[in-house]
Coordinates of N, CA, C and O in Angstrom, one line a residue:
M1 N 101.3 45.5 91.2 CA 100.7 46.3 92.1 C 100.2 45.3 93.2 O 99.0 44.8 93.0
P2 N 100.6 45.3 94.3 CA 100.2 44.4 95.7 C 98.8 44.7 95.9 O 98.2 45.9 95.9
R3 N 97.9 43.8 96.2 CA 96.6 43.9 96.6 C 96.2 42.8 97.3 O 96.7 41.7 97.4
A4 N 95.2 43.1 98.3 CA 94.5 42.0 99.0 C 92.9 42.3 98.8 O 92.4 43.3 98.9
S5 N 92.3 41.1 98.7 CA 91.0 41.2 98.7 C 90.3 40.5 99.7 O 90.6 39.4 99.9
G6 N 89.5 41.3 100.2 CA 88.7 40.7 101.5 C 87.2 40.4 101.1 O 86.4 40.4 101.9
G7 N 86.8 39.9 99.8 CA 85.6 39.6 99.6 C 84.6 40.9 99.4 O 84.3 41.3 98.2
F8 N 84.5 41.8 100.3 CA 83.7 42.9 100.0 C 84.4 44.2 99.7 O 84.0 45.4 99.4
K9 N 85.8 44.2 99.8 CA 86.6 45.3 99.4 C 88.0 44.8 98.9 O 88.6 43.7 99.3
T10 N 88.6 45.6 98.0 CA 89.8 45.3 97.6 C 90.7 46.2 97.9 O 90.5 47.7 97.8
T11 N 91.9 46.0 98.3 CA 92.9 47.0 99.0 C 94.1 47.2 98.1 O 94.7 45.9 98.0
F12 N 94.6 48.0 97.8 CA 95.9 48.3 96.9 C 96.8 49.1 97.6 O 96.4 50.2 98.5
D13 N 98.2 48.7 97.4 CA 99.3 49.7 97.8 C 99.3 50.8 96.9 O 99.0 50.4 95.6
A14 N 99.3 52.1 97.4 CA 99.2 53.2 96.6 C 100.5 54.0 96.6 O 100.4 54.8 97.6
R15 N 101.6 53.9 95.9 CA 102.9 54.6 96.0 C 102.6 56.2 95.8 O 103.4 57.0 96.5
S16 N 101.6 56.7 95.0 CA 101.5 57.9 94.7 C 100.6 58.8 95.8 O 100.5 60.1 95.5
C17 N 99.8 58.0 96.4 CA 98.9 58.6 97.2 C 99.4 59.3 98.5 O 100.3 58.9 99.0
I18 N 98.9 60.7 98.5 CA 99.6 61.5 99.7 C 98.5 61.5 101.0 O 98.8 62.2 101.9
G19 N 97.6 60.7 100.9 CA 96.6 60.6 101.9 C 95.6 61.9 102.3 O 95.3 62.1 103.4
C20 N 95.3 62.9 101.1 CA 94.7 63.7 101.4 C 93.2 63.4 101.7 O 92.5 64.6 102.1
A21 N 92.7 62.5 101.3 CA 91.2 61.9 101.6 C 90.4 62.7 100.7 O 89.1 62.6 101.1
T22 N 90.6 63.4 99.8 CA 89.7 64.1 98.9 C 88.8 63.4 98.1 O 87.7 63.5 97.9
C23 N 89.4 62.0 97.6 CA 88.6 61.0 97.0 C 87.4 60.6 97.9 O 86.3 60.4 97.3
E24 N 87.6 60.4 99.0 CA 86.8 59.8 100.2 C 85.5 60.9 100.0 O 84.4 60.7 100.3
M25 N 85.9 62.1 100.2 CA 85.0 63.1 100.5 C 84.1 63.4 99.3 O 82.7 63.4 99.2
A26 N 84.7 63.3 98.1 CA 83.9 63.5 96.9 C 83.1 62.2 96.7 O 81.9 62.6 96.3
C27 N 83.6 61.2 97.2 CA 82.8 59.7 96.8 C 81.3 60.0 97.9 O 80.4 59.7 97.4
S28 N 81.6 60.2 98.9 CA 80.5 60.4 100.1 C 79.5 61.4 99.5 O 78.4 61.2 99.7
Y29 N 80.0 62.6 98.9 CA 79.1 63.6 98.6 C 78.3 63.0 97.2 O 77.2 63.4 97.1
H30 N 79.0 62.3 96.3 CA 78.3 61.7 95.3 C 77.2 60.9 95.6 O 76.0 60.9 95.2
H31 N 77.4 59.9 96.8 CA 76.4 59.0 97.0 C 75.2 59.6 98.1 O 74.1 59.3 97.8
E32 N 75.8 60.6 99.0 CA 74.9 61.0 100.0 C 74.7 62.5 99.9 O 73.8 62.9 100.9
G33 N 75.3 63.3 99.3 CA 75.0 64.6 99.3 C 75.7 65.5 100.4 O 75.5 66.6 100.5
H34 N 76.7 64.8 101.1 CA 77.3 65.5 102.1 C 78.6 64.8 102.3 O 78.8 63.8 102.0
F35 N 79.7 65.5 102.9 CA 80.9 65.0 102.9 C 81.3 64.3 104.3 O 81.3 64.8 105.4
Q36 N 81.5 62.9 104.3 CA 81.4 62.1 105.3 C 82.3 60.9 104.9 O 81.7 59.8 104.4
P37 N 83.5 60.9 104.9 CA 84.4 59.9 104.4 C 84.3 58.6 105.1 O 84.3 57.5 104.2
S38 N 83.5 58.4 106.1 CA 83.4 57.1 106.6 C 82.2 56.2 106.0 O 81.9 55.2 106.2
I39 N 81.3 57.0 105.0 CA 80.3 56.3 104.4 C 80.9 56.0 102.9 O 80.0 55.6 102.0
S40 N 81.9 56.6 102.5 CA 82.6 56.4 101.1 C 82.7 55.2 100.7 O 82.9 54.3 101.4
S41 N 82.7 55.0 99.3 CA 83.0 53.7 98.7 C 84.7 53.3 98.7 O 85.1 52.4 98.1
I42 N 85.3 54.4 98.9 CA 86.6 54.3 98.8 C 87.4 54.6 100.2 O 86.6 55.5 100.9
E43 N 88.2 54.0 100.7 CA 88.9 54.2 102.0 C 90.5 54.5 101.9 O 91.1 53.5 101.3
I44 N 90.9 55.3 102.4 CA 92.5 55.6 102.4 C 92.9 55.2 103.9 O 92.2 55.8 104.9
S45 N 94.1 54.5 104.0 CA 94.5 54.2 105.2 C 96.0 54.1 105.0 O 96.6 54.2 104.1
G46 N 96.7 54.2 106.3 CA 98.1 54.3 106.3 C 98.7 55.8 106.8 O 97.9 56.4 107.3
S47 N 100.0 55.8 106.5 CA 100.6 57.1 107.1 C 101.8 57.6 106.1 O 102.0 56.7 105.3
P48 N 101.9 58.7 106.1 CA 103.2 59.2 105.3 C 104.5 58.3 105.3 O 105.3 57.9 104.5
K49 N 104.7 57.9 106.8 CA 105.8 56.9 107.0 C 105.9 55.7 106.4 O 106.6 55.1 105.8
E50 N 104.6 55.0 106.5 CA 104.5 53.7 106.3 C 103.8 53.5 104.7 O 103.9 52.4 104.1
G51 N 103.4 54.6 104.1 CA 102.8 54.7 102.8 C 101.2 54.5 102.9 O 100.7 54.1 104.0
F52 N 100.5 54.7 102.0 CA 98.8 54.7 102.1 C 98.4 53.6 101.1 O 99.0 53.0 100.1
K53 N 97.3 53.2 101.7 CA 96.5 52.0 101.0 C 95.2 52.7 100.5 O 94.6 53.4 101.2
V54 N 94.7 52.1 99.2 CA 93.5 52.5 98.8 C 92.6 51.3 98.7 O 92.9 50.1 98.1
S55 N 91.3 51.3 99.3 CA 90.5 50.3 99.2 C 89.1 50.7 98.7 O 88.7 51.8 98.9
F56 N 88.7 49.8 97.6 CA 87.3 50.1 97.1 C 86.3 49.2 97.7 O 86.6 47.7 97.6
Y57 N 85.2 49.5 98.2 CA 84.2 48.6 98.7 C 83.1 48.0 97.4 O 82.6 49.0 96.7
A58 N 83.1 46.7 97.3 CA 82.5 46.0 96.2 C 81.0 46.0 96.8 O 80.0 45.6 95.8
A59 N 80.7 46.0 98.0 CA 79.4 45.7 98.5 C 79.3 46.7 99.6 O 80.3 47.1 100.1
P60 N 78.1 47.1 100.0 CA 77.8 47.8 101.3 C 78.3 47.0 102.5 O 78.2 45.9 102.7
Q61 N 79.1 47.9 103.2 CA 79.7 47.3 104.3 C 79.9 48.3 105.3 O 80.4 49.4 105.2
E62 N 79.6 48.0 106.7 CA 79.7 48.9 107.7 C 79.6 50.3 107.3 O 80.3 51.4 107.7
G63 N 78.4 50.5 106.9 CA 77.7 51.9 106.5 C 78.3 52.7 105.4 O 77.9 53.6 104.8
R64 N 79.2 52.0 104.8 CA 79.9 52.3 103.5 C 78.9 51.9 102.1 O 78.5 50.8 102.2
Q65 N 79.2 52.8 101.0 CA 78.3 52.5 99.9 C 79.2 51.6 98.9 O 80.5 51.3 99.2
A66 N 78.6 50.6 98.1 CA 79.4 49.9 97.2 C 79.9 50.8 96.1 O 79.1 51.7 95.7
C67 N 81.0 50.7 95.5 CA 81.8 51.4 94.5 C 80.8 51.1 93.3 O 80.9 49.9 92.9
D68 N 80.2 52.0 92.6 CA 79.5 52.0 91.5 C 80.4 52.4 90.1 O 79.9 52.6 89.0
G69 N 81.5 52.7 90.6 CA 82.4 53.7 89.5 C 81.7 54.8 88.9 O 82.2 55.5 87.8
C70 N 80.9 55.5 89.8 CA 80.2 56.6 89.4 C 79.3 56.6 88.1 O 79.6 57.3 87.2
R71 N 78.9 55.5 88.1 CA 78.0 55.2 86.9 C 77.1 56.2 86.4 O 76.7 56.8 87.1
G72 N 77.2 56.3 85.1 CA 76.6 57.7 84.5 C 77.2 58.9 84.3 O 77.1 59.8 83.7
L73 N 78.3 58.9 85.1 CA 79.2 60.0 84.8 C 80.4 60.0 83.9 O 81.0 58.6 83.9
E74 N 81.0 60.9 83.1 CA 82.1 60.7 82.3 C 83.4 60.3 83.1 O 84.0 59.3 82.5
E75 N 83.6 60.8 84.1 CA 84.8 60.4 85.1 C 84.3 60.1 86.5 O 83.5 61.0 87.1
P76 N 85.0 59.3 87.2 CA 84.3 59.0 88.6 C 84.7 60.3 89.3 O 85.9 61.0 89.2
C77 N 84.0 60.4 90.4 CA 84.2 61.7 91.2 C 85.6 61.6 91.9 O 86.4 62.6 92.2
C78 N 85.9 60.5 92.5 CA 87.3 60.3 93.1 C 88.5 60.9 92.3 O 89.6 61.4 92.9
L79 N 88.3 60.3 90.9 CA 89.4 60.8 90.1 C 89.5 62.2 89.6 O 90.6 62.5 89.7
K80 N 88.3 62.7 89.5 CA 88.4 64.4 89.2 C 89.0 65.1 90.4 O 89.6 66.1 90.0
C81 N 88.9 64.4 91.6 CA 89.4 65.4 92.8 C 90.8 64.9 93.2 O 91.5 65.6 94.0
C82 N 91.4 63.9 92.7 CA 92.6 63.4 93.2 C 93.7 64.3 92.6 O 93.7 65.1 91.5
P83 N 94.6 64.6 93.4 CA 95.8 65.5 92.9 C 96.5 64.8 92.0 O 96.6 63.7 91.7
P84 N 97.1 65.8 91.1 CA 97.7 65.2 89.8 C 98.8 64.2 90.0 O 98.8 63.2 89.1
M85 N 99.5 64.2 91.0 CA 100.6 63.3 91.1 C 99.9 61.8 91.4 O 100.6 60.9 91.1
G86 N 98.7 61.9 91.8 CA 98.2 60.4 92.1 C 97.1 59.9 91.2 O 96.5 58.7 91.1
R87 N 96.6 60.9 90.2 CA 95.6 60.6 89.3 C 95.8 59.3 88.4 O 94.8 58.6 88.3
N88 N 97.0 59.2 87.9 CA 97.2 57.9 87.0 C 97.0 56.7 87.7 O 96.4 55.8 87.2
E89 N 97.7 56.8 88.8 CA 97.7 55.5 89.7 C 96.3 55.0 90.2 O 95.9 54.0 90.1
L90 N 95.4 56.1 90.6 CA 94.0 56.0 91.0 C 93.2 55.4 89.9 O 92.4 54.4 90.2
K91 N 93.5 55.9 88.7 CA 92.7 55.4 87.5 C 93.0 54.1 87.3 O 92.1 53.2 87.0
A92 N 94.2 53.5 87.3 CA 94.7 52.3 87.2 C 93.9 51.3 88.2 O 93.5 50.4 88.0
L93 N 93.9 51.8 89.5 CA 93.4 51.2 90.8 C 91.9 51.1 90.5 O 91.4 49.9 90.7
I94 N 91.3 51.9 90.0 CA 89.6 51.8 89.8 C 89.5 50.7 88.8 O 88.6 49.8 89.0
E95 N 90.3 50.8 87.7 CA 90.2 49.7 86.6 C 90.2 48.4 87.2 O 89.6 47.5 86.8
E96 N 91.4 48.2 88.1 CA 91.8 46.9 88.4 C 90.8 46.4 89.4 O 90.3 45.3 89.5
A97 N 90.3 47.4 90.3 CA 89.1 46.9 91.3 C 87.8 46.4 90.4 O 87.4 45.5 90.8
K98 N 87.5 47.2 89.5 CA 86.3 46.6 88.5 C 86.6 45.2 87.9 O 85.7 44.6 88.0
D99 N 87.6 45.1 87.5 CA 88.0 43.8 86.9 C 88.0 42.7 87.9 O 87.8 41.5 87.6
S100 N 88.5 43.0 89.2 CA 88.5 42.1 90.4 C 87.2 41.5 90.7 O 86.8 40.7 91.2
R101 N 86.3 42.5 90.3 CA 84.8 42.1 90.5 C 84.0 41.4 89.4 O 83.1 40.9 89.7
T102 N 84.5 41.3 88.5 CA 83.9 40.6 87.1 C 84.1 39.1 87.1 O 85.4 38.8 87.5
P103 N 83.1 38.4 87.1 CA 83.4 36.9 87.3 C 84.1 36.3 86.2 O 84.3 36.7 85.1

């Protein structure tokens, strides 16, 4: 799975992502209590034509929260809200992002 790490965020190509941004909204609501994708720990970029990329922030950056994997919850909020066709891939990306932060 291609990825690029920029220190504070890890970005993955996401073949099954449809770009709905539901994960971004769920994440911002989890952290701040309102829907504002620009403060989310997860960022979706790209387009239907070029494909989508999913980024996870490992540290606070540009107003975004650091991803904590929804510590304390049985399942991360972004995963709960992901459409079924992307859920398995998102789950794998979350695990890979966690692994990339571990020394």
